[in-house]
Short mmCIF file of C-alpha atoms in Angstrom, two decimals:
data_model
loop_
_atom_site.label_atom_id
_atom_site.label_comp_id
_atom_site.label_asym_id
_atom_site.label_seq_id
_atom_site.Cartn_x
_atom_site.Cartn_y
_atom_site.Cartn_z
CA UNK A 1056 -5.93 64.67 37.89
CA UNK A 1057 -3.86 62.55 40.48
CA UNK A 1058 -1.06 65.17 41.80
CA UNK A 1059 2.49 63.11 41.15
CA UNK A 1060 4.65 65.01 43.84
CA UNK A 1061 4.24 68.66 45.60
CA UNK A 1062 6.86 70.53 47.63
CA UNK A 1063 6.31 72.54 50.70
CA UNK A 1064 5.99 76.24 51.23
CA UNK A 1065 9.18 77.52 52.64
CA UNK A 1066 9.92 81.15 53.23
CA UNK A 1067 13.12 81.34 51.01
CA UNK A 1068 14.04 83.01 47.64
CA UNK A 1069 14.16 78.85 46.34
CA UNK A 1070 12.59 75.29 46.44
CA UNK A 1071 13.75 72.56 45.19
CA UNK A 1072 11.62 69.61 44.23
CA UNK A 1073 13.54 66.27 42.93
CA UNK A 1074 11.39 63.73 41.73
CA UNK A 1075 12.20 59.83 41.04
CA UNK A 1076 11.04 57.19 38.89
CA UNK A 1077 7.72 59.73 37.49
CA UNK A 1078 6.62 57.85 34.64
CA UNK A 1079 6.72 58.78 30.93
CA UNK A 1080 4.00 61.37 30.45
CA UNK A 1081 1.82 64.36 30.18
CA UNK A 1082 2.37 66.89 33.26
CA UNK A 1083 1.74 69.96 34.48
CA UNK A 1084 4.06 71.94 36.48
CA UNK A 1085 1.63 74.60 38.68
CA UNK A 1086 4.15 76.85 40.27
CA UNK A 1087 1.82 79.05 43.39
CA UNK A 1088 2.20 81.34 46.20
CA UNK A 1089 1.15 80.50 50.02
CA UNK A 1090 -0.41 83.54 50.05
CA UNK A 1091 -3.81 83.82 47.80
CA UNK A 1092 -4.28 86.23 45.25
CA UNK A 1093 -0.54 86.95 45.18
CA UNK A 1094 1.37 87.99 41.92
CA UNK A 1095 4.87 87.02 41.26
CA UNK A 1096 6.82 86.12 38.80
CA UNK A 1097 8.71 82.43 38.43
CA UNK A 1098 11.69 80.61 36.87
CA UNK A 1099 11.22 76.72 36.67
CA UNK A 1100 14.15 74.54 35.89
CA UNK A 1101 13.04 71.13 35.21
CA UNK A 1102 15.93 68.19 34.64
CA UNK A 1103 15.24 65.23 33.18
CA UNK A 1104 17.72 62.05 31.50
CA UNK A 1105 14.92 62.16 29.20
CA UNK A 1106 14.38 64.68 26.57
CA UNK A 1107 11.51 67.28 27.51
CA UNK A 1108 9.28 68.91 25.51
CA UNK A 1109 7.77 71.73 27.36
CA UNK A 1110 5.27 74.10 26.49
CA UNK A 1111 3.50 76.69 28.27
CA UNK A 1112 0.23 76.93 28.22
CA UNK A 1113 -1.23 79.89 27.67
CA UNK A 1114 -5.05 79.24 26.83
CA UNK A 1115 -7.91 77.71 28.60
CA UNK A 1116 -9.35 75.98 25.79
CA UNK A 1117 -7.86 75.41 22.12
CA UNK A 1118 -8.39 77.89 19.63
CA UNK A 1119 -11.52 77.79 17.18
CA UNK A 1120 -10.44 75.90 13.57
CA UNK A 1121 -11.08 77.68 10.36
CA UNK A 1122 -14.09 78.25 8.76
CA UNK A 1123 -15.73 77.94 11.95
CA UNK A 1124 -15.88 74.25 12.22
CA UNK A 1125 -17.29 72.75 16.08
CA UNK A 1126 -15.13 72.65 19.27
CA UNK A 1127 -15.00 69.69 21.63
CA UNK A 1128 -18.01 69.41 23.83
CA UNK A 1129 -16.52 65.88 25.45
CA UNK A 1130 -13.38 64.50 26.69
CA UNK A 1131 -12.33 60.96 27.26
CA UNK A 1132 -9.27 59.63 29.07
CA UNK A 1133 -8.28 55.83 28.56
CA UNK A 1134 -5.84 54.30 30.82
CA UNK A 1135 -4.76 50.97 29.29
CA UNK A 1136 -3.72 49.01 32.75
CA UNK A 1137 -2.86 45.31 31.78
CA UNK A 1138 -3.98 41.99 29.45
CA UNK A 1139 -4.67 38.87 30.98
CA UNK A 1140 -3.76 36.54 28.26
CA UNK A 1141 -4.52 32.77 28.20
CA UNK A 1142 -1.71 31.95 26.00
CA UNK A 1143 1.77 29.30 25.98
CA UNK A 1144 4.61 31.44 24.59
CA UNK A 1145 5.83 34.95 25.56
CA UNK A 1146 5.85 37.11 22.86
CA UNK A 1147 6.13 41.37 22.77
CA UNK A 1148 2.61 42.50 22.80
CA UNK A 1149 1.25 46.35 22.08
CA UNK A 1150 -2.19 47.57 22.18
CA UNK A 1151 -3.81 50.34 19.39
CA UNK A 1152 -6.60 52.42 20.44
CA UNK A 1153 -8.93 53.98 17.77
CA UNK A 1154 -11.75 57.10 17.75
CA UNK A 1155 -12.19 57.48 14.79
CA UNK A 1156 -9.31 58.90 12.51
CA UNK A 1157 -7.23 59.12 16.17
CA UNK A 1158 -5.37 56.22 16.55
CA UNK A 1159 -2.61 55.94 19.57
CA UNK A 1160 0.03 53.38 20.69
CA UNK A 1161 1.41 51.74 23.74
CA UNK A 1162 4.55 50.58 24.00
CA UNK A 1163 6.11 47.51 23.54
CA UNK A 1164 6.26 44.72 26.26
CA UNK A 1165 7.11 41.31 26.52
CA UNK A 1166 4.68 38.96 28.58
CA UNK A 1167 2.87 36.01 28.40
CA UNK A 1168 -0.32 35.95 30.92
CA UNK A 1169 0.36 39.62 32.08
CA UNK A 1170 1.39 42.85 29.86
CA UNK A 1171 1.24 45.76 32.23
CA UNK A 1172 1.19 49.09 30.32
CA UNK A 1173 -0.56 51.57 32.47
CA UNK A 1174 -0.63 54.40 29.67
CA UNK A 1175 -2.94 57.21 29.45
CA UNK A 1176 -4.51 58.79 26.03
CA UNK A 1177 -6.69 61.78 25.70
CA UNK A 1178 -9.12 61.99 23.45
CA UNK A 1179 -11.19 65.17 22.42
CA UNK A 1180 -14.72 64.25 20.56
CA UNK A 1181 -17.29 66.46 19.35
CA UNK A 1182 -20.19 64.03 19.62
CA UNK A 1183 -21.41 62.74 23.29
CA UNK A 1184 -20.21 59.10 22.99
CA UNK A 1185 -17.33 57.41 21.62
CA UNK A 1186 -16.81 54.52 20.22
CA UNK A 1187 -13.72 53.00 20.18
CA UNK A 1188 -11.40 49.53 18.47
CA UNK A 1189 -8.91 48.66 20.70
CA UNK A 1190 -6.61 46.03 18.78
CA UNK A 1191 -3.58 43.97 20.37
CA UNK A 1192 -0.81 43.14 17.97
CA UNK A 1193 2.44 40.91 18.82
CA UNK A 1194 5.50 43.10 17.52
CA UNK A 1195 7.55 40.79 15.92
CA UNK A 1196 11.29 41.46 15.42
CA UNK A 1197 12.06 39.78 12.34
CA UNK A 1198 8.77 39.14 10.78
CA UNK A 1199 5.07 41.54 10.23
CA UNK A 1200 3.31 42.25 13.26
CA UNK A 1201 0.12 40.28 13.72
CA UNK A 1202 -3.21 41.29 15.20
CA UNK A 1203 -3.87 38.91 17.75
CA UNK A 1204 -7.34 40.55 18.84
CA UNK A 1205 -9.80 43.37 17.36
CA UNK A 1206 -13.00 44.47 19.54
CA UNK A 1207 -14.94 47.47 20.00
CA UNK A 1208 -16.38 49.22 23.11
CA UNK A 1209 -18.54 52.56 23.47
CA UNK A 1210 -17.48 55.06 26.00
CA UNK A 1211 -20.38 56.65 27.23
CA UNK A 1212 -19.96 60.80 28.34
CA UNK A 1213 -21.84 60.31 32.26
CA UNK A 1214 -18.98 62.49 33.80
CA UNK A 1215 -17.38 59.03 35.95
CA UNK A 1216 -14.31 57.04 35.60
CA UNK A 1217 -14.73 53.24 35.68
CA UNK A 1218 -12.90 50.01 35.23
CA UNK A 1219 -13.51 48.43 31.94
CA UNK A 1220 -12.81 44.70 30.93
CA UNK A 1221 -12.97 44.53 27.75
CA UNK A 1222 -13.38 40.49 26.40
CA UNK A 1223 -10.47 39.44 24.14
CA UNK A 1224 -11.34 37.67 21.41
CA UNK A 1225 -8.63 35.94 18.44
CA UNK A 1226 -9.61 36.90 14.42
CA UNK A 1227 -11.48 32.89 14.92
CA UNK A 1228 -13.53 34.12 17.66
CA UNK A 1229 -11.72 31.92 20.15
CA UNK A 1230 -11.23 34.03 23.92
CA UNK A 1231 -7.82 34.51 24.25
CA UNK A 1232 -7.92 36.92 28.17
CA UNK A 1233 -9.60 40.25 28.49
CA UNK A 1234 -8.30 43.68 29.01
CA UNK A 1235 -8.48 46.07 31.92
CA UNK A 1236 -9.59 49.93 31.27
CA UNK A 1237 -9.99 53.46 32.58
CA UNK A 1238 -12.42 55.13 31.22
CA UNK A 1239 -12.52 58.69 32.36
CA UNK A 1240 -15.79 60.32 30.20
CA UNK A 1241 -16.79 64.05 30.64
CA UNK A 1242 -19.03 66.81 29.00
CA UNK A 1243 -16.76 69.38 29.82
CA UNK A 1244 -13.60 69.40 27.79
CA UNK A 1245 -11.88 71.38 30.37
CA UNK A 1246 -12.37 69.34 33.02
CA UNK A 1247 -9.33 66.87 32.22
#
C-alpha cells in the first residue's frame, strides 16, 4: 500500500490533517497512538466536496458464503496507467477489465496518442492465476460505443508487482499502441 499523507504526533487533545488533490479512491484511514500497545478511543471527521462512503471495517478477512462455498486464496491489483495510441483523431476513450464474471470500468477521457487513467481495481480469485480481457471502447456521445481493441493477458500469483504492456490490437488485427499495467499478484488475500 503506498501511504497518501500522515500527520505528526503532537501531544494535544487534536490533529488535524487536510489533504489536497487525493485522487478518487479506496482508502484507509488508520488512526494510532505514539505510544505502542496503547488503547484509546477516536472520533474521525473526514470532509470531502465529494460524497463519501465510509465503512468501518471490522473483519480481517470476508465472511465465509453459504453452503460453505471456497474463500479467496489470491489477490490481484491492476493499475491501468495510460494507452499509447497510434491514431489521427481525438476521441473519449475508456478501458473494461474482465476476470471472469467481474468486469470494472475506468473513466472517461479524451486523448488521442495518450489517455492517462491511473485507476486501481481489486480483484479476489479463488484459483492461482487469472486471466484477464482488457477491452478499450471510444464512448461516443451521440452514437453506440465501439470496441476499438479486445486482448487477453494472464496474471500470474508470484507475490511481485510489475509493469505490463499489453499489445493493442484493432477487431482487423491491425496494432493500434499498447497499454501500460500494474500488476500487483499475491497468494495471500490479506496482503492487499
Amino acid at each position: 500500500m503506498t501511504p497518501v499523507g500522515t500527520s505528526e504526533y503532537a501531544c494535544a487533545r487534536s490533529v488535524f490533517l487536510h489533504l489536497r488533490d487525493v485522487p478518487v479512491g479506496r482508502y484507509i484511514a488508520v488512526p494510532t497512538t505514539f505510544a505502542p500497545r496503547e488503547q484509546t478511543t477516536f472520533m474521525l471527521r473526514i470532509y470531502s466536496d465529494r460524497k463519501i462512503e465510509s465503512r468501518t471495517l471490522i473483519k480481517h478477512a470476508p465472511s465465509q458464503r453459504f453452503f460453505g462455498c471456497r474463500q479467496a486464496v489470491s489477490v490481484t491489483r491492476i493499475t491501468v496507467i495510460e494507452a499509447v495510441l497510434e491514431q489521427e483523431k481525438e476521441m473519449n476513450i475508456y478501458c473494461v477489465l474482465q476476470c471472469g464474471r467481474y468486469k470494472v470500468r475506468t473513466s472517461s477521457v479524451k486523448g488521442r496518442n495518450l489517455v492517462s487513467w491511473d485507476e486501481q481495481f481489486v480483484f479476489h480469485r479463488r484459483i492461482h492465476a487469472d486471466d484477464f480481457v482488457v477491452e478499450l471502447w471510444s464512448d461516443c456521445v451521440m452514437a453506440r460505443n465501439q470496441v476499438l481493441s479486445r486482448t487477453s493477458f494472464t496474471a500470474q500469483i508470484d507475490n511481485d508487482t510489475r509493469e505490463v504492456h499489453v499489445k493493442l490490437d484493432d477487431l482487423c488485427g491491425k496494432s493500434m499502441g499498447y497499454l501500460k499495467l500494474v500488476v500487483a499478484a499475491f497468494d495471500d488475500p490479506m496482503y492487499l
